[in-house]
Amino acid sequence: MDWKKLSTTKITEVYRGLFFNRCYICHAKAKNTLCQHCKQGLPTNHTHCHQCKRPTHTHNILCGQCQSNPPAYQVCVAPYQFEGVIKTLIHGIKFNQRNQYIRPLTFLLSEQLIESYLDQSWPEQLLYVPSHPSRIKERGFCQTKAMATQLTRELKQHLGDKCPNLPKKNPIKKIKNTQAQHSLSRKERLKSPKNSYLITPPTAKHIALFDDVMTTGSTIEHCTKLLLAAGVEQVDIWVIARTPDKEYKPQAKQTV
Ligand SMILES: [Zn+2]
Ligand SMILES: [Zn+2]
């Protein structure tokens, strides 16, 4: 093995894997990537719209937006709300190259996926919503590609051959360099994905589309429609976190 070619992150990961089994957040001893204590403090997306997984105060309702304008996808898995520790970890990957957080996040998503797909069939392929090439150059990597790759590794351990395959070349391309979603207003976000992506028709009929965060859902909706128009029959959405609406205020925890 050429050790010079290994990045510092990779060496740390190998070292950690060989000698430690520690929580990625607090470094306490832990069987998996996070200790029980840190896991309990994560902003779980408990109550949500059953279609688009928008955080709501009542469980299993259909939100106003899904009632007036139903999304093109049927299945959406979004285990966390985009806030607290989850937001810190995702921002760490996106803006500070903290790639070591990819593993705990994809591990958590894989756990939720395995539970969600107990009574339904797994997609054949896993695609991801990519960043624009100029942003990938700026960051040095595409975070959704890195996350989708790690997610496949996690799922393969449970699913073996049934694991959705990640094509070598992602058939979705971002062709318009739009402003970062988090810096736009809701109105601007809803407008921005139009004509921003290009699709090469994929061969699979049932596809999982991965993104790290779903904000308004307009990018996901746009890409889903392009995939359906290209001959895909079913698109399932897999995201780590869903951004709560501005009006949504988490309910205060009851103290006994
Ligand atoms: Zn911990
Ligand atoms: Zn909804």
CSV table of C-alpha atoms and ligand atoms in Angstrom, one decimal:
chain,number,residue,atom,x,y,z
A,1,MET,CA,0.0,0.0,0.0
A,2,ASP,CA,1.3,3.5,-0.9
A,3,TRP,CA,0.8,5.3,2.4
A,4,LYS,CA,1.8,8.6,0.8
A,5,LYS,CA,-1.3,8.5,-1.3
A,6,LEU,CA,-3.7,8.2,1.6
A,7,SER,CA,-5.3,11.4,2.8
A,8,THR,CA,-5.0,12.4,6.5
A,9,THR,CA,-8.8,11.9,6.8
A,10,LYS,CA,-8.5,8.4,5.5
A,11,ILE,CA,-5.6,7.6,7.8
A,12,THR,CA,-7.6,9.0,10.8
A,13,GLU,CA,-10.6,6.9,9.7
A,14,VAL,CA,-8.5,3.7,9.5
A,15,TYR,CA,-6.8,4.4,12.8
A,16,ARG,CA,-10.1,5.1,14.5
A,17,GLY,CA,-11.5,1.9,13.0
A,18,LEU,CA,-8.6,-0.2,14.1
A,19,PHE,CA,-8.0,1.2,17.6
A,20,PHE,CA,-11.1,3.0,18.7
A,21,ASN,CA,-14.8,2.5,18.7
A,22,ARG,CA,-15.8,6.0,19.7
A,23,CYS,CA,-18.7,8.4,19.2
A,24,TYR,CA,-18.0,10.8,16.4
A,25,ILE,CA,-19.5,13.7,18.4
A,26,CYS,CA,-18.4,13.4,22.0
A,27,HIS,CA,-15.7,10.7,21.6
A,28,ALA,CA,-17.2,8.5,24.3
A,29,LYS,CA,-16.9,4.7,23.8
A,30,ALA,CA,-19.7,3.7,21.4
A,31,LYS,CA,-20.6,0.5,19.5
A,32,ASN,CA,-21.6,2.4,16.4
A,33,THR,CA,-20.8,5.8,15.0
A,34,LEU,CA,-22.7,7.7,17.8
A,35,CYS,CA,-23.2,7.0,21.5
A,36,GLN,CA,-26.7,6.5,22.8
A,37,HIS,CA,-26.6,9.8,24.6
A,38,CYS,CA,-25.7,11.9,21.5
A,39,LYS,CA,-28.2,9.9,19.4
A,40,GLN,CA,-31.0,10.8,21.8
A,41,GLY,CA,-30.1,14.6,21.4
A,42,LEU,CA,-30.6,14.6,17.6
A,43,PRO,CA,-33.6,16.5,16.2
A,44,THR,CA,-35.7,13.5,15.1
A,45,ASN,CA,-38.4,14.3,12.5
A,46,HIS,CA,-41.1,12.7,14.7
A,47,THR,CA,-44.2,14.5,13.5
A,48,HIS,CA,-44.4,15.3,9.8
A,49,CYS,CA,-46.6,15.4,6.7
A,50,HIS,CA,-46.8,11.7,5.6
A,51,GLN,CA,-46.1,12.6,2.0
A,52,CYS,CA,-43.3,15.3,1.9
A,53,LYS,CA,-42.0,14.8,5.5
A,54,ARG,CA,-42.3,18.5,6.3
A,55,PRO,CA,-42.1,18.9,10.1
A,56,THR,CA,-45.6,19.5,11.5
A,57,HIS,CA,-47.1,19.5,15.0
A,58,THR,CA,-49.6,16.7,14.3
A,59,HIS,CA,-48.5,13.2,13.3
A,60,ASN,CA,-49.2,11.7,9.9
A,61,ILE,CA,-51.2,14.5,8.3
A,62,LEU,CA,-51.2,15.7,4.7
A,63,CYS,CA,-49.8,19.2,4.7
A,64,GLY,CA,-51.6,22.1,2.8
A,65,GLN,CA,-48.9,22.1,0.1
A,66,CYS,CA,-49.3,18.4,-0.6
A,67,GLN,CA,-53.1,18.8,-0.7
A,68,SER,CA,-53.0,21.6,-3.2
A,69,ASN,CA,-50.0,20.5,-5.2
A,70,PRO,CA,-49.2,16.8,-4.6
A,71,PRO,CA,-45.5,16.0,-5.1
A,72,ALA,CA,-44.4,13.7,-8.0
A,73,TYR,CA,-42.8,11.2,-5.6
A,74,GLN,CA,-44.7,8.7,-3.4
A,75,VAL,CA,-42.0,7.7,-0.9
A,76,CYS,CA,-39.9,10.2,1.1
A,77,VAL,CA,-37.5,9.2,3.9
A,78,ALA,CA,-36.3,12.2,6.0
A,79,PRO,CA,-35.4,11.0,9.5
A,80,TYR,CA,-34.1,14.4,10.9
A,81,GLN,CA,-35.0,18.0,11.0
A,82,PHE,CA,-32.4,20.4,9.7
A,83,GLU,CA,-31.4,22.0,13.0
A,84,GLY,CA,-29.2,21.5,16.1
A,85,VAL,CA,-26.4,18.9,15.8
A,86,ILE,CA,-27.6,17.6,12.4
A,87,LYS,CA,-27.3,21.1,10.9
A,88,THR,CA,-23.8,21.5,12.5
A,89,LEU,CA,-22.6,18.2,11.1
A,90,ILE,CA,-24.0,18.9,7.5
A,91,HIS,CA,-22.5,22.4,7.5
A,92,GLY,CA,-19.2,21.0,8.8
A,93,ILE,CA,-19.1,18.7,5.7
A,94,LYS,CA,-20.2,21.4,3.2
A,95,PHE,CA,-18.3,24.4,4.4
A,96,ASN,CA,-15.4,23.1,6.5
A,97,GLN,CA,-14.4,19.8,4.8
A,98,ARG,CA,-15.3,17.8,7.9
A,99,ASN,CA,-15.7,14.6,5.9
A,100,GLN,CA,-15.5,12.5,9.0
A,101,TYR,CA,-19.2,13.4,9.7
A,102,ILE,CA,-20.3,11.7,6.5
A,103,ARG,CA,-20.2,8.3,8.1
A,104,PRO,CA,-22.3,8.9,11.2
A,105,LEU,CA,-24.9,10.8,9.1
A,106,THR,CA,-25.2,8.1,6.4
A,107,PHE,CA,-25.2,5.4,9.1
A,108,LEU,CA,-28.2,7.1,10.7
A,109,LEU,CA,-30.0,7.4,7.4
A,110,SER,CA,-29.3,3.8,6.6
A,111,GLU,CA,-30.9,2.7,9.9
A,112,GLN,CA,-34.0,4.6,9.0
A,113,LEU,CA,-34.1,3.3,5.5
A,114,ILE,CA,-33.9,-0.3,6.6
A,115,GLU,CA,-36.8,0.2,8.9
A,116,SER,CA,-38.8,2.1,6.2
A,117,TYR,CA,-38.3,-0.6,3.5
A,118,LEU,CA,-39.3,-3.5,5.7
A,119,ASP,CA,-42.6,-3.9,3.7
A,120,GLN,CA,-41.8,-2.4,0.4
A,121,SER,CA,-39.3,-3.1,-2.4
A,122,TRP,CA,-35.9,-1.4,-2.6
A,123,PRO,CA,-35.1,0.8,-5.5
A,124,GLU,CA,-32.8,-0.6,-8.1
A,125,GLN,CA,-30.5,2.5,-8.4
A,126,LEU,CA,-29.3,5.3,-6.2
A,127,LEU,CA,-28.8,8.7,-7.8
A,128,TYR,CA,-27.9,11.9,-6.1
A,129,VAL,CA,-28.6,15.6,-6.6
A,130,PRO,CA,-25.2,16.9,-7.6
A,131,SER,CA,-23.6,20.3,-7.0
A,132,HIS,CA,-22.5,22.5,-10.0
A,133,PRO,CA,-19.0,21.5,-11.3
A,134,SER,CA,-17.6,25.0,-10.4
A,135,ARG,CA,-18.8,24.5,-6.8
A,136,ILE,CA,-17.3,21.0,-6.7
A,137,LYS,CA,-14.0,22.5,-7.8
A,138,GLU,CA,-14.2,25.2,-5.2
A,139,ARG,CA,-14.9,22.7,-2.4
A,140,GLY,CA,-12.7,19.9,-3.7
A,141,PHE,CA,-15.5,17.3,-3.7
A,142,CYS,CA,-19.2,16.8,-4.2
A,143,GLN,CA,-20.7,16.2,-0.8
A,144,THR,CA,-23.8,14.4,-2.1
A,145,LYS,CA,-21.7,12.0,-4.1
A,146,ALA,CA,-19.4,11.3,-1.1
A,147,MET,CA,-22.5,10.7,1.1
A,148,ALA,CA,-24.3,8.5,-1.5
A,149,THR,CA,-21.1,6.4,-1.9
A,150,GLN,CA,-20.9,5.9,1.9
A,151,LEU,CA,-24.6,5.2,2.2
A,152,THR,CA,-24.3,2.4,-0.4
A,153,ARG,CA,-21.5,0.9,1.7
A,154,GLU,CA,-23.7,1.0,4.9
A,155,LEU,CA,-26.7,-0.5,3.1
A,156,LYS,CA,-24.6,-3.2,1.4
A,157,GLN,CA,-23.8,-4.7,4.8
A,158,HIS,CA,-27.5,-5.3,5.4
A,159,LEU,CA,-28.8,-5.9,1.9
A,160,GLY,CA,-26.0,-7.6,0.0
A,161,ASP,CA,-27.1,-8.0,-3.7
A,162,LYS,CA,-30.4,-6.2,-3.0
A,163,CYS,CA,-28.6,-2.9,-2.3
A,164,PRO,CA,-29.5,-0.2,-4.9
A,165,ASN,CA,-26.5,0.3,-7.1
A,166,LEU,CA,-24.8,3.6,-7.5
A,167,PRO,CA,-24.0,4.2,-11.2
A,168,LYS,CA,-20.4,5.2,-12.0
A,169,LYS,CA,-21.7,8.2,-13.8
A,170,ASN,CA,-24.5,10.0,-12.0
A,171,PRO,CA,-27.2,10.7,-14.8
A,172,ILE,CA,-28.1,14.0,-13.2
A,173,LYS,CA,-26.0,17.1,-13.9
A,174,LYS,CA,-26.3,20.6,-12.6
A,175,ILE,CA,-25.8,22.9,-15.5
A,176,LYS,CA,-26.8,26.2,-14.0
A,177,ASN,CA,-24.7,27.6,-11.1
A,178,THR,CA,-27.5,28.9,-9.0
A,179,GLN,CA,-26.9,30.7,-5.7
A,180,ALA,CA,-26.6,28.5,-2.6
A,181,GLN,CA,-30.2,27.6,-1.5
A,182,HIS,CA,-29.7,28.7,2.1
A,183,SER,CA,-28.9,32.3,1.0
A,184,LEU,CA,-32.2,32.7,-0.9
A,185,SER,CA,-35.7,33.6,0.3
A,186,ARG,CA,-38.4,30.9,0.0
A,187,LYS,CA,-39.9,32.6,-3.2
A,188,GLU,CA,-36.4,32.7,-4.8
A,189,ARG,CA,-35.7,29.0,-3.8
A,190,LEU,CA,-38.9,27.9,-5.4
A,191,LYS,CA,-37.9,29.6,-8.7
A,192,SER,CA,-34.2,28.7,-8.8
A,193,PRO,CA,-34.1,25.0,-9.9
A,194,LYS,CA,-35.9,25.5,-13.2
A,195,ASN,CA,-33.6,24.5,-16.1
A,196,SER,CA,-30.7,24.0,-13.6
A,197,TYR,CA,-30.4,20.2,-14.1
A,198,LEU,CA,-29.9,17.9,-17.1
A,199,ILE,CA,-30.8,14.2,-17.1
A,200,THR,CA,-29.4,11.3,-19.1
A,201,PRO,CA,-32.2,8.7,-19.1
A,202,PRO,CA,-31.3,6.1,-16.5
A,203,THR,CA,-31.8,2.4,-17.2
A,204,ALA,CA,-33.6,1.5,-13.9
A,205,LYS,CA,-37.3,1.9,-13.4
A,206,HIS,CA,-37.4,2.4,-9.7
A,207,ILE,CA,-34.9,5.0,-8.4
A,208,ALA,CA,-33.8,6.4,-5.1
A,209,LEU,CA,-32.9,10.1,-5.3
A,210,PHE,CA,-30.6,11.2,-2.5
A,211,ASP,CA,-29.9,14.8,-1.3
A,212,ASP,CA,-28.4,15.8,2.1
A,213,VAL,CA,-31.1,18.3,2.9
A,214,MET,CA,-34.6,19.1,1.5
A,215,THR,CA,-35.5,22.7,2.0
A,216,THR,CA,-38.6,23.8,0.0
A,217,GLY,CA,-38.5,20.6,-1.9
A,218,SER,CA,-38.4,22.4,-5.3
A,219,THR,CA,-35.0,20.9,-6.4
A,220,ILE,CA,-36.2,17.4,-5.5
A,221,GLU,CA,-39.5,17.9,-7.3
A,222,HIS,CA,-37.8,19.3,-10.4
A,223,CYS,CA,-35.3,16.4,-10.6
A,224,THR,CA,-38.1,13.8,-9.9
A,225,LYS,CA,-40.2,15.2,-12.7
A,226,LEU,CA,-37.2,15.1,-15.1
A,227,LEU,CA,-36.6,11.4,-14.1
A,228,LEU,CA,-40.2,10.5,-14.6
A,229,ALA,CA,-40.3,12.2,-18.0
A,230,ALA,CA,-37.2,10.2,-18.9
A,231,GLY,CA,-39.0,6.9,-18.4
A,232,VAL,CA,-38.4,6.2,-14.7
A,233,GLU,CA,-41.6,4.7,-13.1
A,234,GLN,CA,-41.0,5.4,-9.4
A,235,VAL,CA,-38.7,7.9,-7.6
A,236,ASP,CA,-38.2,7.6,-3.9
A,237,ILE,CA,-36.6,10.5,-2.0
A,238,TRP,CA,-33.9,9.9,0.6
A,239,VAL,CA,-32.7,12.9,2.5
A,240,ILE,CA,-30.9,13.1,5.9
A,241,ALA,CA,-32.8,16.2,7.0
A,242,ARG,CA,-35.9,18.3,6.2
A,243,THR,CA,-35.9,22.0,6.9
A,244,PRO,CA,-38.8,23.1,9.0
A,245,ASP,CA,-40.9,26.0,7.7
A,246,LYS,CA,-40.1,29.4,9.2
A,247,GLU,CA,-43.6,29.4,10.8
A,248,TYR,CA,-42.8,26.0,12.5
A,249,LYS,CA,-41.8,26.3,16.1
A,250,PRO,CA,-40.7,23.1,17.9
A,251,GLN,CA,-43.0,22.4,20.8
A,252,ALA,CA,-41.5,22.9,24.2
A,253,LYS,CA,-40.6,19.6,25.9
A,254,GLN,CA,-42.8,18.9,28.9
A,255,THR,CA,-41.1,18.9,32.2
A,256,VAL,CA,-42.4,16.6,34.9
B,1,ZN,ZN,-21.6,10.8,22.0
B,2,ZN,ZN,-46.6,17.6,2.6
